[in-house]
Every structure is written in C-alpha cells, then in structure tokens.
Coordinates of N, CA and C in Angstrom, one line a residue:
M10 N 56.0 31.0 35.3 CA 54.4 31.0 35.5 C 53.9 30.7 33.9
S11 N 53.2 29.7 33.8 CA 52.6 29.4 32.2 C 51.9 30.5 31.8
V12 N 51.7 30.7 30.7 CA 50.7 31.7 30.2 C 49.5 31.7 30.5
L13 N 49.0 30.5 30.4 CA 47.7 30.0 31.1 C 47.6 30.8 32.5
N14 N 48.6 30.8 33.6 CA 48.5 31.2 34.9 C 48.7 32.6 35.1
K15 N 49.4 33.1 33.9 CA 49.7 34.4 33.9 C 48.0 35.5 33.2
I16 N 47.5 34.6 32.4 CA 46.0 35.0 32.1 C 45.2 35.2 33.1
L17 N 45.1 33.9 33.9 CA 44.3 33.9 35.0 C 44.8 35.0 36.0
A18 N 46.0 35.4 36.4 CA 46.3 36.0 37.6 C 46.0 37.5 37.0
A19 N 45.8 37.9 35.9 CA 45.8 39.1 35.3 C 44.4 39.6 36.2
N20 N 44.5 41.0 36.3 CA 43.2 41.9 37.0 C 43.0 42.9 35.8
D21 N 42.4 42.1 35.0 CA 41.9 42.7 33.6 C 40.5 43.5 33.7
L22 N 39.7 43.4 34.7 CA 38.4 44.1 34.9 C 38.6 45.0 36.0
K23 N 37.7 46.4 35.0 CA 38.1 47.5 35.9 C 37.1 48.0 36.6
T24 N 37.3 48.8 37.6 CA 36.1 48.7 38.9 C 36.7 50.6 39.0
E25 N 35.5 51.0 39.7 CA 35.3 52.4 39.9 C 34.3 52.5 40.9
E26 N 34.8 53.4 42.3 CA 34.0 53.6 43.4 C 32.9 54.8 42.9
M27 N 31.8 54.7 43.4 CA 30.7 55.5 43.5 C 29.9 56.2 44.9
A28 N 29.9 57.3 45.0 CA 29.6 57.7 46.4 C 28.2 57.9 46.1
V29 N 27.3 57.0 46.7 CA 25.5 57.4 47.0 C 25.4 58.4 48.3
E30 N 24.9 59.4 48.0 CA 24.8 60.2 49.0 C 23.3 60.0 50.0
E31 N 22.8 59.8 49.1 CA 21.4 59.4 49.8 C 21.4 58.5 50.4
W32 N 21.9 57.0 50.2 CA 22.0 55.9 51.2 C 23.4 56.1 51.9
G33 N 24.5 56.9 51.8 CA 25.6 57.3 52.8 C 26.4 56.1 52.6
V34 N 26.8 55.6 51.5 CA 27.5 54.7 51.2 C 28.3 54.8 49.9
T35 N 29.3 54.2 49.7 CA 30.5 54.1 48.6 C 30.2 53.0 48.2
L36 N 30.0 52.8 46.7 CA 29.7 51.6 46.2 C 30.9 51.3 45.2
V37 N 31.1 49.9 45.0 CA 32.4 49.6 44.1 C 31.6 48.9 43.1
L38 N 31.8 49.7 41.7 CA 31.2 49.1 40.7 C 31.9 48.6 39.8
H39 N 31.9 46.9 38.7 CA 32.4 46.6 38.7 C 32.4 46.0 36.8
E40 N 33.3 46.1 36.3 CA 33.6 45.7 35.0 C 32.7 44.2 34.7
F41 N 31.6 43.7 34.3 CA 31.3 42.6 34.1 C 32.3 41.5 33.6
N42 N 32.5 40.3 34.1 CA 33.4 38.9 33.7 C 32.3 38.5 32.3
A43 N 33.0 37.4 31.6 CA 32.2 36.8 30.6 C 31.2 36.3 31.3
A44 N 31.4 35.6 32.5 CA 29.7 35.1 32.3 C 28.6 35.8 33.1
K45 N 29.3 36.8 33.8 CA 28.1 37.8 34.1 C 27.8 38.5 32.9
R46 N 28.6 39.2 31.9 CA 28.3 39.7 30.7 C 27.4 38.7 30.0
G47 N 27.4 37.5 30.2 CA 26.6 36.5 29.2 C 24.9 36.4 29.8
I48 N 25.1 36.6 31.0 CA 23.9 37.1 31.8 C 23.2 38.4 31.8
I49 N 23.7 39.3 31.6 CA 23.4 40.6 31.2 C 22.7 40.5 29.6
A50 N 23.4 39.9 28.9 CA 22.9 40.0 27.1 C 21.7 38.9 26.9
S51 N 21.7 38.2 27.9 CA 20.2 37.2 28.2 C 19.4 38.1 28.7
M52 N 19.3 38.9 29.7 CA 18.1 39.9 30.0 C 17.9 41.0 29.3
Y53 N 18.8 41.4 28.2 CA 18.4 42.0 27.0 C 17.9 41.6 26.3
R54 N 17.8 40.4 26.2 CA 16.9 39.5 24.9 C 15.5 39.3 25.4
D55 N 15.4 39.5 26.8 CA 14.2 39.1 27.4 C 13.1 40.5 27.4
E56 N 12.6 40.6 26.1 CA 11.5 42.0 25.5 C 10.7 42.0 26.7
E57 N 9.9 41.2 27.5 CA 9.0 41.7 28.6 C 10.1 42.5 29.6
L58 N 11.1 41.9 30.2 CA 12.1 42.4 31.1 C 12.5 44.0 31.1
V59 N 12.8 44.1 29.5 CA 13.2 45.3 29.2 C 11.9 46.4 28.8
T60 N 11.0 45.8 28.7 CA 10.1 46.9 28.3 C 8.8 46.8 29.2
K61 N 8.4 46.1 30.0 CA 7.6 45.9 31.0 C 8.1 46.2 32.5
T62 N 9.1 45.9 32.5 CA 9.7 45.8 34.0 C 11.2 46.3 33.7
P63 N 11.4 47.4 33.5 CA 12.7 48.0 33.3 C 13.8 48.2 34.8
Y64 N 12.6 48.3 35.3 CA 13.5 48.6 37.1 C 14.1 47.0 37.6
L65 N 12.9 46.1 37.2 CA 13.7 44.8 37.5 C 14.9 44.6 36.6
L66 N 15.2 44.7 35.6 CA 16.3 44.4 34.7 C 17.5 45.5 35.7
M67 N 17.2 46.7 36.1 CA 17.9 47.6 36.7 C 19.0 46.8 37.7
A68 N 17.6 46.5 38.6 CA 17.7 45.8 39.8 C 18.8 44.7 39.9
K69 N 18.4 43.9 38.8 CA 19.6 42.7 38.5 C 20.6 43.2 38.3
T70 N 20.8 44.4 37.3 CA 22.2 45.0 37.0 C 23.2 44.7 38.2
L71 N 22.4 45.4 39.0 CA 23.2 46.0 40.4 C 23.5 44.9 41.3
V72 N 22.8 43.7 41.2 CA 23.4 42.7 41.9 C 24.5 42.3 41.3
L73 N 24.5 42.2 40.1 CA 25.4 41.7 39.2 C 26.9 42.7 39.3
G74 N 26.6 44.1 39.3 CA 27.6 44.8 39.0 C 28.3 45.7 40.5
V75 N 27.4 45.5 41.4 CA 28.2 46.4 42.5 C 28.7 45.1 43.5
S76 N 29.9 46.0 44.6 CA 30.2 45.6 45.8 C 30.5 46.5 46.7
D77 N 30.9 46.0 47.7 CA 31.2 46.9 48.6 C 33.1 47.1 49.1
Q78 N 33.3 48.0 49.7 CA 35.0 48.4 49.3 C 35.7 46.8 49.6
N79 N 34.9 45.9 50.8 CA 35.9 44.6 50.8 C 35.7 43.9 49.4
G80 N 34.9 44.0 48.1 CA 34.7 43.1 47.3 C 33.7 42.2 47.7
D81 N 33.0 42.5 48.6 CA 31.9 41.5 48.9 C 30.7 41.8 48.1
D82 N 29.9 41.2 47.9 CA 28.1 41.7 47.0 C 27.7 42.2 47.7
V83 N 27.1 43.6 47.3 CA 25.9 44.2 48.3 C 24.6 43.5 48.2
F84 N 24.1 43.0 46.8 CA 23.0 43.1 47.2 C 23.0 41.6 46.5
S85 N 21.6 40.9 46.7 CA 21.6 39.4 46.1 C 20.4 39.4 45.4
D86 N 20.4 38.1 44.5 CA 18.6 37.8 44.1 C 17.7 38.2 44.7
E87 N 17.8 37.3 46.3 CA 16.8 37.3 47.2 C 16.8 38.9 47.8
A88 N 17.4 39.8 47.6 CA 17.3 41.3 47.6 C 16.8 41.7 46.8
I89 N 16.4 41.3 45.6 CA 16.0 42.2 44.6 C 14.8 43.3 44.8
N90 N 13.9 42.4 45.4 CA 12.5 43.4 45.6 C 13.1 44.4 47.0
Q91 N 13.4 44.3 48.0 CA 14.0 45.5 48.7 C 14.4 46.6 47.8
V92 N 15.5 46.2 46.9 CA 16.3 46.8 46.1 C 15.0 48.1 45.2
L93 N 14.0 47.2 45.0 CA 13.2 47.9 44.1 C 12.1 49.0 45.0
E94 N 12.3 49.1 46.3 CA 11.7 49.7 47.1 C 12.5 50.9 47.5
K95 N 13.5 51.2 46.9 CA 14.6 52.3 47.0 C 13.8 53.4 46.1
N96 N 15.0 54.8 46.2 CA 14.6 55.9 45.6 C 14.8 55.3 43.6
P97 N 14.1 55.2 42.5 CA 14.4 55.1 41.4 C 15.0 55.8 40.7
Q98 N 15.5 57.2 41.3 CA 16.4 58.0 40.5 C 18.1 57.4 41.1
V99 N 17.8 56.7 42.2 CA 19.4 56.5 42.9 C 19.8 55.1 41.7
I100 N 18.7 54.1 42.1 CA 18.9 53.1 40.9 C 19.0 53.3 39.8
E101 N 18.5 54.3 39.0 CA 18.8 54.6 37.7 C 20.4 54.9 37.5
R102 N 20.5 55.4 38.4 CA 22.2 56.8 38.2 C 23.1 55.3 38.6
I103 N 22.9 54.4 39.6 CA 24.1 53.6 39.4 C 23.8 52.5 38.5
Y104 N 22.9 51.9 37.8 CA 22.9 51.3 36.7 C 23.2 52.2 35.7
D105 N 23.2 53.5 35.4 CA 23.5 54.4 34.1 C 25.3 54.0 34.3
R106 N 25.9 54.1 35.5 CA 27.3 54.3 35.7 C 27.6 52.5 35.6
I107 N 27.3 51.8 36.2 CA 27.5 50.2 35.7 C 27.7 49.9 34.1
N108 N 26.3 50.9 33.5 CA 26.3 50.6 31.7 C 27.6 50.9 31.6
K109 N 27.9 52.6 31.7 CA 29.1 53.2 31.3 C 30.2 52.4 31.2
L110 N 30.8 51.9 32.7 CA 31.8 51.3 32.6 C 31.9 50.0 32.2
N111 N 30.7 49.0 31.7 CA 30.9 48.1 30.9 C 30.7 48.3 29.4
G112 N 30.6 49.8 29.1 CA 30.2 50.1 27.6 C 28.9 49.4 26.8
I113 N 28.0 49.6 28.0 CA 26.5 49.2 27.2 C 25.7 50.3 27.2
G114 N 25.3 50.2 26.6 CA 24.1 51.6 26.3 C 23.8 51.8 25.0
P115 N 23.1 52.9 24.6 CA 22.3 52.9 23.2 C 23.6 52.6 21.7
A116 N 24.6 53.1 22.0 CA 25.7 52.6 21.2 C 26.3 51.6 21.2
N117 N 25.9 50.7 22.4 CA 26.5 49.3 22.3 C 25.2 48.1 22.1
E118 N 24.1 48.3 21.9 CA 23.2 47.3 21.8 C 23.3 46.7 21.2
E119 N 23.5 46.8 20.2 CA 23.4 45.7 18.7 C 24.4 45.0 18.9
E120 N 25.8 45.3 19.7 CA 26.8 44.5 20.2 C 26.2 43.4 21.3
L121 N 25.4 44.0 22.0 CA 25.1 43.6 23.5 C 24.1 41.9 22.8
E122 N 23.5 42.7 22.3 CA 22.6 41.4 21.3 C 22.9 40.3 20.6
K123 N 24.2 40.7 20.1 CA 25.1 39.6 19.5 C 25.3 38.3 20.3
N124 N 25.8 38.9 21.6 CA 26.6 37.8 22.5 C 25.7 37.1 23.1

C-alpha cells in the first residue's frame, strides 16, 4: 500500500456520541475535515452571521457536524429553518459540544480566523 493510500485510509477524525433527551435521539458529532473546517472559518469571518444571527451560525454548524449512528447526515442546508424552530438551549448545547470536539471556542478563535 502506498503512503498516500495509507494516509487516505486512516480514520483520523474523532467522533463522539451525544444523547439529546429532549429529542429522544443519540447523535454522532464529528470532528471537521479540512473542507468543513474551511467553511466554518468562513462563517466565523462573517461579522453579520456571528453577531446578528448567532443561531443561524449554530444551525449551520449542526448541519456540518452531526450524523446519525449509521453515518448519515441528520440535518441539511434545506432544514436549517426547521432546526431554528427547535429549543435554543438544545441547539446551543449541541453546538458547544461540536466546537469542543473541534477545538473551536474563545481560546481558539484567533487560530480559526487565520484559516
């Protein structure tokens, strides 16, 4: 097996299960790959998105960072408005766990803005 094939075959992204009692489900949270990390970095550079519509930012993060136990995406871009109809405390809790898994937060904001 070539070095490239070994690299591509490596499962190097962390996952973490999260029970969401309010919804009666267990979600799988994902560490972002490079492409998704770039999307997140772009969203954080959007001042209006971050300051005026923080729950939209959170919902978009859920789209990128959540799957079911089969690995299938739970949310889609088309479902963002439906996600925004859910309990904001639940959305915040999931968002915070995704960010923690990805090393995103106040301590890492400067690094994220550089990407």
